[in-house]
Short mmCIF file of N, CA and C in Angstrom, two decimals:
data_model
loop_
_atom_site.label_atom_id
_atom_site.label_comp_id
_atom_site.label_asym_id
_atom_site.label_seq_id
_atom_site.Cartn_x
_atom_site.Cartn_y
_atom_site.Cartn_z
N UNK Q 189 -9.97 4.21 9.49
CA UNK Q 189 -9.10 4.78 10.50
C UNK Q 189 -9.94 5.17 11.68
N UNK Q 190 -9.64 4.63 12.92
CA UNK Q 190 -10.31 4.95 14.27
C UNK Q 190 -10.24 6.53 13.98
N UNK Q 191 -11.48 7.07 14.74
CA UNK Q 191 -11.20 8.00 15.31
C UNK Q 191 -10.80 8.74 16.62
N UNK Q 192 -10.03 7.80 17.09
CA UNK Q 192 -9.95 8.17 18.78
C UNK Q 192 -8.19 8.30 18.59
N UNK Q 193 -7.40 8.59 17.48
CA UNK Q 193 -6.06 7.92 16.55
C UNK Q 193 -5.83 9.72 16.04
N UNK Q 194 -4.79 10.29 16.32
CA UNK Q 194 -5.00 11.46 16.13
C UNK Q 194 -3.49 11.62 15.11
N UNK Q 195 -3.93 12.20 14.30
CA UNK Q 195 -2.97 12.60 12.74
C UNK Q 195 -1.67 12.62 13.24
N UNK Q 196 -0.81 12.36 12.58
CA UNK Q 196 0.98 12.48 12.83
C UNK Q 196 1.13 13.82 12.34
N UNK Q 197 1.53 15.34 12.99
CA UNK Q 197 1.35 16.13 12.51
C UNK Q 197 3.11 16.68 12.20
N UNK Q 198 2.84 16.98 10.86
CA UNK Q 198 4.30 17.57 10.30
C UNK Q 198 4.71 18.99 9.61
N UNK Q 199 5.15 19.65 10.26
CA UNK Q 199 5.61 21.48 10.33
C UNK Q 199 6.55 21.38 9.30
N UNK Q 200 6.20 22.58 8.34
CA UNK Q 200 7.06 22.67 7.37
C UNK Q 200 7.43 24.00 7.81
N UNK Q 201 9.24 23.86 7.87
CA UNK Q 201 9.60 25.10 8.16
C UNK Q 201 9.82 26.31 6.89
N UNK Q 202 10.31 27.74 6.92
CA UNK Q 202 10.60 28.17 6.03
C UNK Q 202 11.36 27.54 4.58
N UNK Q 203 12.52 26.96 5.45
CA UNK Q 203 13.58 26.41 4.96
C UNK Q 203 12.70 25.64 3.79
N UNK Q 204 11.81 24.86 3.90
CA UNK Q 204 10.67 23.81 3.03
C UNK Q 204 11.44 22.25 4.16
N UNK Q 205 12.14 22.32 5.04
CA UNK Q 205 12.04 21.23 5.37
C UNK Q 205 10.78 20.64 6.33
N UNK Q 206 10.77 19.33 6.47
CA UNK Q 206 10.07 18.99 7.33
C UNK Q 206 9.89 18.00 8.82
N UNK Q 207 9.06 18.31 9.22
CA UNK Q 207 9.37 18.41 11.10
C UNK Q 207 8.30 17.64 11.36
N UNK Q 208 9.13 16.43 11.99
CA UNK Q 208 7.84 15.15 12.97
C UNK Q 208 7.75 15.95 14.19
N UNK Q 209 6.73 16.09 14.49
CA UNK Q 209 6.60 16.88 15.85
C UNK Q 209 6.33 15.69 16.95
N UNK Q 210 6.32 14.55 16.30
CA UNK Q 210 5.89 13.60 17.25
C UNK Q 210 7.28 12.94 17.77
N UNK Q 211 8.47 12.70 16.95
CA UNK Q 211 9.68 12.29 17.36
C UNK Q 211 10.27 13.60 17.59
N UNK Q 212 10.43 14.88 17.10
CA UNK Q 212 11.31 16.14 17.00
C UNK Q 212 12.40 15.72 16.50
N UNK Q 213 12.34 15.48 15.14
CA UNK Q 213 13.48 15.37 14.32
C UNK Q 213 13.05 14.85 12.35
N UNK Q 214 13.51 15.68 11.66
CA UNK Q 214 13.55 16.04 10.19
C UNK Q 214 12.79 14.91 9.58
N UNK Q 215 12.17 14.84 8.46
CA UNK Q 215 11.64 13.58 7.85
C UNK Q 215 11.54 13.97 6.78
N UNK Q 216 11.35 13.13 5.68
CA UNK Q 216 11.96 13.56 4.08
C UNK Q 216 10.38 12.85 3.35
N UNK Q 217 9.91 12.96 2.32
CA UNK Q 217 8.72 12.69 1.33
C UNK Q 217 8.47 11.30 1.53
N UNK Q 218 9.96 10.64 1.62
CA UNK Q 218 9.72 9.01 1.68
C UNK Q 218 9.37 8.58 2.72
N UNK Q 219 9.46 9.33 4.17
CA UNK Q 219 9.34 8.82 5.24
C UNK Q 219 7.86 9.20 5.31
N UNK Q 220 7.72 10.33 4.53
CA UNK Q 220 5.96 10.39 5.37
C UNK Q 220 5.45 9.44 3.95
N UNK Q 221 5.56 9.14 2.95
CA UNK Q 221 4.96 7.84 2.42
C UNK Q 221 4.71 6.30 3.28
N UNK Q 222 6.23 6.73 3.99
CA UNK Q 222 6.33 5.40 4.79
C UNK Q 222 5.02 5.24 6.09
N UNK Q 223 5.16 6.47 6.51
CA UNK Q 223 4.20 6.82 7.69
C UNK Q 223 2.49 6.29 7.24
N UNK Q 224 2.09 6.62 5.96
CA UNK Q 224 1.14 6.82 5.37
C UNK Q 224 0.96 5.07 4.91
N UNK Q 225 1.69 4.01 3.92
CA UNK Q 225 1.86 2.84 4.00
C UNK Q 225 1.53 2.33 5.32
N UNK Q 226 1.83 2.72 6.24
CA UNK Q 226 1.80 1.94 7.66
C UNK Q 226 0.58 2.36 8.26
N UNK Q 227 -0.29 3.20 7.77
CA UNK Q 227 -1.58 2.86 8.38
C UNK Q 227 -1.86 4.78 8.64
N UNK Q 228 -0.66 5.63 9.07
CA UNK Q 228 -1.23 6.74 9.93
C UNK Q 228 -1.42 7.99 8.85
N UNK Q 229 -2.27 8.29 9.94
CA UNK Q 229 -3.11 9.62 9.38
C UNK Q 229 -2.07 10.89 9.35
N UNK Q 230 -1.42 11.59 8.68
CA UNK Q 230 -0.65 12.52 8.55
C UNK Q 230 -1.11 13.84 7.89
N UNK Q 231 -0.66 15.01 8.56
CA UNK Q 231 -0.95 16.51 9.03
C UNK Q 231 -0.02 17.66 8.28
N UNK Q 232 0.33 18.13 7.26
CA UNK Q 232 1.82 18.67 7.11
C UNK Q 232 1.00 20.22 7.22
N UNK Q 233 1.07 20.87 7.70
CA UNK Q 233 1.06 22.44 7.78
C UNK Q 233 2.37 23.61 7.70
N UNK Q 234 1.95 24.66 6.99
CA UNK Q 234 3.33 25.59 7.01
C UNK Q 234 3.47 26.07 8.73
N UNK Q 235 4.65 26.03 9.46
CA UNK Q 235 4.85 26.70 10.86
C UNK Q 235 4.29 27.95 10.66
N UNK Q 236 4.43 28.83 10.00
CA UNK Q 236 4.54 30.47 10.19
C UNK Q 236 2.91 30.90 9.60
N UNK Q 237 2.21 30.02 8.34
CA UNK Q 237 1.35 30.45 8.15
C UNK Q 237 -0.19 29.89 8.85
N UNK Q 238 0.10 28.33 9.05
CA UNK Q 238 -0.65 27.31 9.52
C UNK Q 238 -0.93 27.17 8.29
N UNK Q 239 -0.74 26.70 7.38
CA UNK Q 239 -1.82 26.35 6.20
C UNK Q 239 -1.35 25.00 6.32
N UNK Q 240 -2.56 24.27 5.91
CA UNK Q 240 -2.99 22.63 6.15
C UNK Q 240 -1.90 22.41 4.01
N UNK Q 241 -0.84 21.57 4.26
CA UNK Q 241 0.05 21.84 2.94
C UNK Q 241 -0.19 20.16 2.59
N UNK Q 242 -1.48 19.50 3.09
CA UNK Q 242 -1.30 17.69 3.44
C UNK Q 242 -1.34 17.45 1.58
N UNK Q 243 -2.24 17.80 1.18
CA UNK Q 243 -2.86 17.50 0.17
C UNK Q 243 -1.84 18.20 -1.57
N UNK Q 244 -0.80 18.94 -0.88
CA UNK Q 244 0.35 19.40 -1.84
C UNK Q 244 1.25 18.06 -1.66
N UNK Q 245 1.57 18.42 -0.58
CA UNK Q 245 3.13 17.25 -0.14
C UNK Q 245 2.51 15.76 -1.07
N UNK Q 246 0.88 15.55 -0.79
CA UNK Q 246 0.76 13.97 -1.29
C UNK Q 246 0.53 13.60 -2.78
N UNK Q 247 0.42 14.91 -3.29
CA UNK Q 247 0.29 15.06 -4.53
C UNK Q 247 1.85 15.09 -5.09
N UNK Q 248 2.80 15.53 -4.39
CA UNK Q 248 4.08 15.44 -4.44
C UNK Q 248 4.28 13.95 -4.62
N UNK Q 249 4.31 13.22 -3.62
CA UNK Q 249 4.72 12.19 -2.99
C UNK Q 249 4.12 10.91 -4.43
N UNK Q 250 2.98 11.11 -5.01
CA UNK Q 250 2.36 10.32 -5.94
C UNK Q 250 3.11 10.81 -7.34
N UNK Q 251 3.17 12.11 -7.56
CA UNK Q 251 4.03 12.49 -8.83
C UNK Q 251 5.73 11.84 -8.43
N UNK Q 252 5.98 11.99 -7.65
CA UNK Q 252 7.88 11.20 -7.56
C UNK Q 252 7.38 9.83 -8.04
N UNK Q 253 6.57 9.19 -7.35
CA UNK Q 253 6.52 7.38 -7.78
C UNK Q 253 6.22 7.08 -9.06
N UNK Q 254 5.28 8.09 -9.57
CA UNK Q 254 4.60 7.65 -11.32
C UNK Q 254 6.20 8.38 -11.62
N UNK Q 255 6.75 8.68 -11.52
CA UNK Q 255 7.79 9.84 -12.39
C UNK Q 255 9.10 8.58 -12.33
N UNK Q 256 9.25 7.67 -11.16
CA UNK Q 256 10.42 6.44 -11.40
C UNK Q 256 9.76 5.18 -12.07
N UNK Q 257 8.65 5.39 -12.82
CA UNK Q 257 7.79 4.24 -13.19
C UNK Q 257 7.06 3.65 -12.71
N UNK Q 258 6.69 3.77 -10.99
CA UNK Q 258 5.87 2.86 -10.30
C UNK Q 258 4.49 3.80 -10.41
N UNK Q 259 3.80 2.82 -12.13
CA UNK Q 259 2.74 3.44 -12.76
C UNK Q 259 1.56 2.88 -11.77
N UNK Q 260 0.79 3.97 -11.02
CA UNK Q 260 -0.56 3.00 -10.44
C UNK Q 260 -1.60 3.72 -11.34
N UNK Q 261 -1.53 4.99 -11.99
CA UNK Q 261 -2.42 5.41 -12.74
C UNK Q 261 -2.11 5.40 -14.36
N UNK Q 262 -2.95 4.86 -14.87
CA UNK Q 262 -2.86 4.42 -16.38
C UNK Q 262 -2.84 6.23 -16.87
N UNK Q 263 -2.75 6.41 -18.08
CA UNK Q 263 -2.55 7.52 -18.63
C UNK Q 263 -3.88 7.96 -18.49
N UNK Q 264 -4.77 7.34 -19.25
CA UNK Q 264 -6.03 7.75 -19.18
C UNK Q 264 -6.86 8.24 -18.43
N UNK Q 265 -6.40 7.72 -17.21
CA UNK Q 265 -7.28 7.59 -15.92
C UNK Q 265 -6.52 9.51 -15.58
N UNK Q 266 -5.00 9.78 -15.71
CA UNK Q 266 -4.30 11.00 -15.83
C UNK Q 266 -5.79 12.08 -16.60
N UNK Q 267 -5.09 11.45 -17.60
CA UNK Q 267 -6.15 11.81 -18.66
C UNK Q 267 -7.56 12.77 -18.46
N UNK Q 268 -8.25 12.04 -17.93
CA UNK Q 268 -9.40 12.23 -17.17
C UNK Q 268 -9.55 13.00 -16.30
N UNK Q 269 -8.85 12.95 -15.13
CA UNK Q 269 -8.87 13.89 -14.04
C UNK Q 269 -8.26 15.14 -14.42
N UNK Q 270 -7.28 15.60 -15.51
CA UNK Q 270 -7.03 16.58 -15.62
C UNK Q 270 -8.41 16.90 -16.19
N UNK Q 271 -9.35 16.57 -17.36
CA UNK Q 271 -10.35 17.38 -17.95
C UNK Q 271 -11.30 17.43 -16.51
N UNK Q 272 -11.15 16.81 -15.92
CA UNK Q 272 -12.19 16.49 -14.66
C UNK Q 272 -12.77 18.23 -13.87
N UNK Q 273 -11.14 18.93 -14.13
CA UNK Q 273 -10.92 20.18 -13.56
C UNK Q 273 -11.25 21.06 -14.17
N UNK Q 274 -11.70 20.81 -15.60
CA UNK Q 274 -11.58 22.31 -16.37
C UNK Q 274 -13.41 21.73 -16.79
N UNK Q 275 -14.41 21.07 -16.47
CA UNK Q 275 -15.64 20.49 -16.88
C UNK Q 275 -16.70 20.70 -15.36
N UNK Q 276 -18.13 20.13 -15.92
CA UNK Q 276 -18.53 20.29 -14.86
C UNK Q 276 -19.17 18.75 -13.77
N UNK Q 277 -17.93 17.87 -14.44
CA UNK Q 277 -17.43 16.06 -13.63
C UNK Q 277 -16.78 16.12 -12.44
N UNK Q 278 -16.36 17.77 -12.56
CA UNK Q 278 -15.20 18.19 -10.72
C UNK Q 278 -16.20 17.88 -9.74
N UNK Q 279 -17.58 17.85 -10.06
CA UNK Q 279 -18.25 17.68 -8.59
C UNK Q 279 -18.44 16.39 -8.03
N UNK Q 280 -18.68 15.58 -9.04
CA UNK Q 280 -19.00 14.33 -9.28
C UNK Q 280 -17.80 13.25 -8.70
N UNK Q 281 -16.33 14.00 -9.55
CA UNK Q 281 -15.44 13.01 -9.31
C UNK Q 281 -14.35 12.81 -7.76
N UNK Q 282 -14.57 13.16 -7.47
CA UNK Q 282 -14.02 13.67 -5.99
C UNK Q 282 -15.17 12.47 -5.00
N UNK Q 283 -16.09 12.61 -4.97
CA UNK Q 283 -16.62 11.23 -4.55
C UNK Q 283 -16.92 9.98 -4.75
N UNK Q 284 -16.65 9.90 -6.37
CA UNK Q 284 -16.10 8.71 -7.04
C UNK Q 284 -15.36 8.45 -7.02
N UNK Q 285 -14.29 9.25 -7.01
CA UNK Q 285 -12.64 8.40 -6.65
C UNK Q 285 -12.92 7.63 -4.94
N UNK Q 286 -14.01 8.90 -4.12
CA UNK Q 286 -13.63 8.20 -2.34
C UNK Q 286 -14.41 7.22 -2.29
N UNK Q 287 -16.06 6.86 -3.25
CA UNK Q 287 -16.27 5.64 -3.46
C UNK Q 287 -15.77 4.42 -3.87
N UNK Q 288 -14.85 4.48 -4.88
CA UNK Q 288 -13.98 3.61 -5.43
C UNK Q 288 -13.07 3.07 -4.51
N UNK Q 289 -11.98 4.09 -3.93
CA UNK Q 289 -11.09 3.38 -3.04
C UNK Q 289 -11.71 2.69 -1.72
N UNK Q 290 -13.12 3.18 -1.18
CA UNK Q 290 -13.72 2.79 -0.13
C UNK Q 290 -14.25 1.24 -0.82
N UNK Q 291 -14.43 0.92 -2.09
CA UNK Q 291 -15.28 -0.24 -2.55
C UNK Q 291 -13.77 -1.76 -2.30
N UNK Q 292 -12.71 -0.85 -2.77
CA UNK Q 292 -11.25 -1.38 -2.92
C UNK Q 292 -11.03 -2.13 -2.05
N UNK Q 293 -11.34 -1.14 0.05
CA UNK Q 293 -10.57 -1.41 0.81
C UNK Q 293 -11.66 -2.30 1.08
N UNK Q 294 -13.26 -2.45 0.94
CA UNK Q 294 -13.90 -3.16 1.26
C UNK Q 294 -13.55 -4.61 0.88
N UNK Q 295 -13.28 -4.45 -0.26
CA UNK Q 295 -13.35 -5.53 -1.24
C UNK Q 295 -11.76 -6.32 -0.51
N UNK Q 296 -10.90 -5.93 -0.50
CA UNK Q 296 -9.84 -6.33 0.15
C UNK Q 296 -9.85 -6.97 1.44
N UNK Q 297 -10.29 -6.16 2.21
CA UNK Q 297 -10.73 -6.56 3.66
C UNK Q 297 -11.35 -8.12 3.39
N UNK Q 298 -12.32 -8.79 2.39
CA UNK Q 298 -13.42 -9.57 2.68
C UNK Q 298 -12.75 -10.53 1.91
N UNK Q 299 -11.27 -10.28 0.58
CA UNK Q 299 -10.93 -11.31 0.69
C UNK Q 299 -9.87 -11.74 1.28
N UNK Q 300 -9.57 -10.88 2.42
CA UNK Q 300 -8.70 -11.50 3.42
C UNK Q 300 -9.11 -12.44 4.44
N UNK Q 301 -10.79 -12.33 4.47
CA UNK Q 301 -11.71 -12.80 5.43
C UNK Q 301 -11.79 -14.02 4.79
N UNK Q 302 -11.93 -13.99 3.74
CA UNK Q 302 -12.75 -15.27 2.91
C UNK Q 302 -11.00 -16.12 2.95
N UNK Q 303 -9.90 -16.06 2.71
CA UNK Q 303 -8.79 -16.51 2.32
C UNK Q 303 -8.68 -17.17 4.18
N UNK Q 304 -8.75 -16.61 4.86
CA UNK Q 304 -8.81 -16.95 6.17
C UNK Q 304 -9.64 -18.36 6.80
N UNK Q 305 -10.65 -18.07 5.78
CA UNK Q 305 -11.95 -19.34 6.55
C UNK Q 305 -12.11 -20.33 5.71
N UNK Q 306 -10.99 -20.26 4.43
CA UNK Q 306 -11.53 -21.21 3.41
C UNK Q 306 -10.89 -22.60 3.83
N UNK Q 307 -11.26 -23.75 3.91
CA UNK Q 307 -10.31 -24.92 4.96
C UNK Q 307 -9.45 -24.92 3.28
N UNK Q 308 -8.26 -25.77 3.75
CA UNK Q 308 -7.17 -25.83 2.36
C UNK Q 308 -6.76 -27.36 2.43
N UNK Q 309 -7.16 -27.90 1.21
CA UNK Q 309 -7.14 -29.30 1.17
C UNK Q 309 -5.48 -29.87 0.54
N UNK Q 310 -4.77 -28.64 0.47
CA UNK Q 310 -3.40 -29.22 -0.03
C UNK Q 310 -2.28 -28.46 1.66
N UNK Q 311 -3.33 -28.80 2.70
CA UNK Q 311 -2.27 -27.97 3.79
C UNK Q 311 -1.28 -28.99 4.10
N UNK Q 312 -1.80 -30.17 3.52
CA UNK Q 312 -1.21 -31.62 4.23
C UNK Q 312 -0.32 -32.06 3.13
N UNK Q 313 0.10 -31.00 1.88
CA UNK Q 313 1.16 -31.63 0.99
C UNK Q 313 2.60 -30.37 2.08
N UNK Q 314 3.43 -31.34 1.40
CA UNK Q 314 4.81 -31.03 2.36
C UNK Q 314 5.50 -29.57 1.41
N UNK Q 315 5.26 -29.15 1.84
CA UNK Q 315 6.28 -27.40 1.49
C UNK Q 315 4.87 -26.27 1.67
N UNK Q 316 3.98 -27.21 2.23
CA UNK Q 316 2.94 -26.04 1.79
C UNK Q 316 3.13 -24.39 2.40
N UNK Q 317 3.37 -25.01 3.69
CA UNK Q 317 3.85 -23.74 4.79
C UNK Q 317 4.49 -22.62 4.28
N UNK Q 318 5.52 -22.49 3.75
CA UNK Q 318 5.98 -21.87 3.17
C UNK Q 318 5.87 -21.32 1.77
N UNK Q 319 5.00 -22.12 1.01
CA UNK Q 319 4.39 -20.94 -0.03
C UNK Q 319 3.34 -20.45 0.51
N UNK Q 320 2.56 -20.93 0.96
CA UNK Q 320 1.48 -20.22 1.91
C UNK Q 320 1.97 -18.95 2.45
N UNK Q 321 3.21 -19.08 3.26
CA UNK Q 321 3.91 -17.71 4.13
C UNK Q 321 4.50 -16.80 2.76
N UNK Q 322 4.99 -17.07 1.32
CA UNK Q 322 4.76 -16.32 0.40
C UNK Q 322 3.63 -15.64 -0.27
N UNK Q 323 2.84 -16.39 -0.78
CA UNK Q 323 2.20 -15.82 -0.73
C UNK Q 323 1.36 -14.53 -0.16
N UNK Q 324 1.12 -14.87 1.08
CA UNK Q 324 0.68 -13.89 2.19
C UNK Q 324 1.96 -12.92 1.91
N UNK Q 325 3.15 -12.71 1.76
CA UNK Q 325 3.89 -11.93 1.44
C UNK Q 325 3.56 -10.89 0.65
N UNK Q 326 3.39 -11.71 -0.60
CA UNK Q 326 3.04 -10.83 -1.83
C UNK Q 326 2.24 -10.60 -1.18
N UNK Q 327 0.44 -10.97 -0.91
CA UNK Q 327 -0.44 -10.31 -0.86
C UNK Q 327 -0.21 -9.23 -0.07
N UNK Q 328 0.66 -8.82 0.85
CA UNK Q 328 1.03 -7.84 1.74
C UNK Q 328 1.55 -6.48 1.25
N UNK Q 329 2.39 -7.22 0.33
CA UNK Q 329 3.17 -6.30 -0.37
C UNK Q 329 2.73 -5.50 -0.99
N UNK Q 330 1.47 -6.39 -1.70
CA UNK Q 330 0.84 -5.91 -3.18
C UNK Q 330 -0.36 -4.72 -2.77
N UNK Q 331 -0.95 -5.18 -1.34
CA UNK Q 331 -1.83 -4.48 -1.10
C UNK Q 331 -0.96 -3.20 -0.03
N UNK Q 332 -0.07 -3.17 0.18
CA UNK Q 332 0.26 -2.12 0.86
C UNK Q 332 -0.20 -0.78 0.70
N UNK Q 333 -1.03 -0.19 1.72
CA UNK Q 333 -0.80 1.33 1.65
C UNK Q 333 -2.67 1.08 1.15
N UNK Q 334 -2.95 0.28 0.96
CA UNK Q 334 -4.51 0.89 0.02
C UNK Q 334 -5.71 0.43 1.58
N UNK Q 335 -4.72 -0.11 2.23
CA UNK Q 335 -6.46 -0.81 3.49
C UNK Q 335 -5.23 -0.64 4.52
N UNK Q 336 -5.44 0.70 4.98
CA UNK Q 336 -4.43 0.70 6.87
C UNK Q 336 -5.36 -0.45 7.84
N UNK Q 337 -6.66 -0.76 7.15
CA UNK Q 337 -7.66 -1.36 8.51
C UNK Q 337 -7.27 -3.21 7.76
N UNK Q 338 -6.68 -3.70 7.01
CA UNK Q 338 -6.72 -5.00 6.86
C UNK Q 338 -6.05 -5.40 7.83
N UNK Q 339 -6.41 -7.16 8.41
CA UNK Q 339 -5.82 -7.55 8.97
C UNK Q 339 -4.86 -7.91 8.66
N UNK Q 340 -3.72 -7.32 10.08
CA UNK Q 340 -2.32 -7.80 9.61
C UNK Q 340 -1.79 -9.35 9.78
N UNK Q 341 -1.01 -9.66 8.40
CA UNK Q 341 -0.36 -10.53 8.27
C UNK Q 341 0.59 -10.81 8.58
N UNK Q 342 1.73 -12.30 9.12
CA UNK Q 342 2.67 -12.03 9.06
C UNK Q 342 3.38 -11.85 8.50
N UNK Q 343 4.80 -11.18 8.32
CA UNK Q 343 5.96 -11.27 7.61
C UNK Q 343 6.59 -11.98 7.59
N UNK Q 344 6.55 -11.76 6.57
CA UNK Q 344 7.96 -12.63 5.63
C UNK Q 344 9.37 -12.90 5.99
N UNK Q 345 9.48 -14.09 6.89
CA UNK Q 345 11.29 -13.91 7.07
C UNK Q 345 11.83 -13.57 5.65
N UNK Q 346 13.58 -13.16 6.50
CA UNK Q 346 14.17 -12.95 4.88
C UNK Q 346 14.61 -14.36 4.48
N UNK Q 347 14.85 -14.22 3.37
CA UNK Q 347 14.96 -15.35 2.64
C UNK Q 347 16.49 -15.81 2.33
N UNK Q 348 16.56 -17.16 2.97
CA UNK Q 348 17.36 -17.51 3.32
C UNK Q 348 18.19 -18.97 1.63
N UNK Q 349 19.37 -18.94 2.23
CA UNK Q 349 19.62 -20.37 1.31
C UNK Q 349 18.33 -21.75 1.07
N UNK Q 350 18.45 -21.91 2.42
CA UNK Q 350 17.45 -23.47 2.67
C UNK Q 350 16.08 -22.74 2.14
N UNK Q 351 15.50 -21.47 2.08
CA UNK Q 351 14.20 -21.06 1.73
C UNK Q 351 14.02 -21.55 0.06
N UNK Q 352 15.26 -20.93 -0.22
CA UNK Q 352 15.11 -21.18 -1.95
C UNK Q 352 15.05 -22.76 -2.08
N UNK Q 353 16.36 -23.41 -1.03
CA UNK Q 353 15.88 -24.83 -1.79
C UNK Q 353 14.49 -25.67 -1.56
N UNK Q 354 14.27 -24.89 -0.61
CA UNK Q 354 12.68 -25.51 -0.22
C UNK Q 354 11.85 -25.17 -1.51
N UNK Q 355 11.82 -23.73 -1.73
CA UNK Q 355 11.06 -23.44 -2.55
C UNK Q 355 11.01 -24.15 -3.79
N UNK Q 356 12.28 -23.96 -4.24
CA UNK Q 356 12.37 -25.18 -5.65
C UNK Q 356 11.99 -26.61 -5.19
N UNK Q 357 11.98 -27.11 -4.03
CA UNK Q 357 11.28 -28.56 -3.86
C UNK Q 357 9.90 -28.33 -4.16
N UNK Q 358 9.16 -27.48 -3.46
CA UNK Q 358 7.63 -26.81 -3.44
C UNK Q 358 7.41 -27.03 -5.11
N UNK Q 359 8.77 -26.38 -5.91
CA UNK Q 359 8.14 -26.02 -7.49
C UNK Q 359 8.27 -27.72 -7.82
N UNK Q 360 9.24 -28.55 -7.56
CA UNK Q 360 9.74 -29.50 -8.39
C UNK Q 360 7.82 -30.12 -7.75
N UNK Q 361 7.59 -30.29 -6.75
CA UNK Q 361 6.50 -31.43 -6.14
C UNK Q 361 5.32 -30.68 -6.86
N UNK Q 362 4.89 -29.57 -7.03
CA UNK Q 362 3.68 -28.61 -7.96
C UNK Q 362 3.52 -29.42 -9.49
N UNK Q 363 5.02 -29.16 -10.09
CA UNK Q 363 5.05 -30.01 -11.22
C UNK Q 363 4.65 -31.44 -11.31
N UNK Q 364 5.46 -31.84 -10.38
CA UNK Q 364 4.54 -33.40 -10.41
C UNK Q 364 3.59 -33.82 -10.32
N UNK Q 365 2.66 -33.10 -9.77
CA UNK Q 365 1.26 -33.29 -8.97
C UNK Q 365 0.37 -32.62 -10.15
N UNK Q 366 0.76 -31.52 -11.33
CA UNK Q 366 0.24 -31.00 -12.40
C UNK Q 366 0.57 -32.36 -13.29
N UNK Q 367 1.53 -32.84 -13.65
CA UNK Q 367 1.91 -33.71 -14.48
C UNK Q 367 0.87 -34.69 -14.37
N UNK Q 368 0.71 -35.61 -13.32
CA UNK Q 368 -0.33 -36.46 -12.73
C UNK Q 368 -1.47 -36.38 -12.78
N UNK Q 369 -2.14 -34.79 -12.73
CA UNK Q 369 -3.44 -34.27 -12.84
C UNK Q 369 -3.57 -34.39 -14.68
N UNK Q 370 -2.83 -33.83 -15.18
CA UNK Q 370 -3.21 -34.00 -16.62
C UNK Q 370 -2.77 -35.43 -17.69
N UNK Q 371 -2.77 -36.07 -16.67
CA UNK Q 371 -2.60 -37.41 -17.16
C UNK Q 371 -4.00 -38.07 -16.51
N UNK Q 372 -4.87 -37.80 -15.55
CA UNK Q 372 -6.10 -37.88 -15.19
C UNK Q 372 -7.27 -37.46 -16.16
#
């Protein structure tokens, strides 16, 4: 994250609601997830006390998603960080987790680089375009929220009738071309 890019800052009033000070108008847990997915640096403080509340709300925001099933932490890994707190690994692990995700976004970043420069010797079979533009989908999707600095991809039109039948042409011509290979 540049630093010349200054935090989206969000006022929690008494009430516990919360306040974009940048639009002036209400925003709910999902929106500052959304904010946070999209790259920006976000601020939540109490109005009346100033206390910096960033690091409650996101701890919030990660317990709602594991709590509807969208598991990103295995139990264990749970597991762990709770003893993490009551041992003397609390010092240790707090820069292992910011090493880890820093190794992540590295690692991400380079194979977006490498996926970029690699020449593609099936660009010249017919549907390629479009699993290609899936792909890059998923990969978008999948990596959301973990590298605000990857380069952006395009999106994904929505998906249309003629997309699917393309796509099933894409699958029917894959099969053939596997069929052929293992008859080689």
């Amino acid at each position: 994250m540049a630093d010349d890019v200054k935090a989206l800052l969000i006022k929690r009033y008494a009430s516990r609601r919360l306040y974009n000070t940048e639009t002036s108008d209400y925003v709910t847990l999902e929106d500052i997830a959304r904010f946070i997915r999209e790259g920006r640096e976000v601020k939540i403080v109490d109005l009346k006390s100033g206390d910096d509340l960033t690091r409650q709300y996101l701890l919030q925001i990660i317990a709602e998603h594991e709590s509807r099933g969208e598991n990103v932490l295995p139990l264990d890994v749970l597991t762990d960080l709770v003893r993490s707190y009551t041992t003397q690994a609390q010092s240790v692990v707090p820069q292992f987790l910011a090493a880890s995700f820093e190794m992540l976004r590295e690692g991400q970043s380079k194979l977006m680089e490498n996926f970029a420069a690699m020449p593609n010797p099936m660009a010249s079979m017919p549907g390629f375009e479009a699993l290609q533009r899936q792909q890059q989908a998923f990969l978008q999707s999948m990596m959301a929220g973990w590298n605000a600095t990857a380069p952006d991809l395009p999106a994904a039109p929505a998906e249309t009738v003629s997309d699917r039948e393309e796509l099933n042409a894409i699958k029917k011509q894959l099969a053939e071309l596997q069929a052929k290979l293992s008859k080689l």
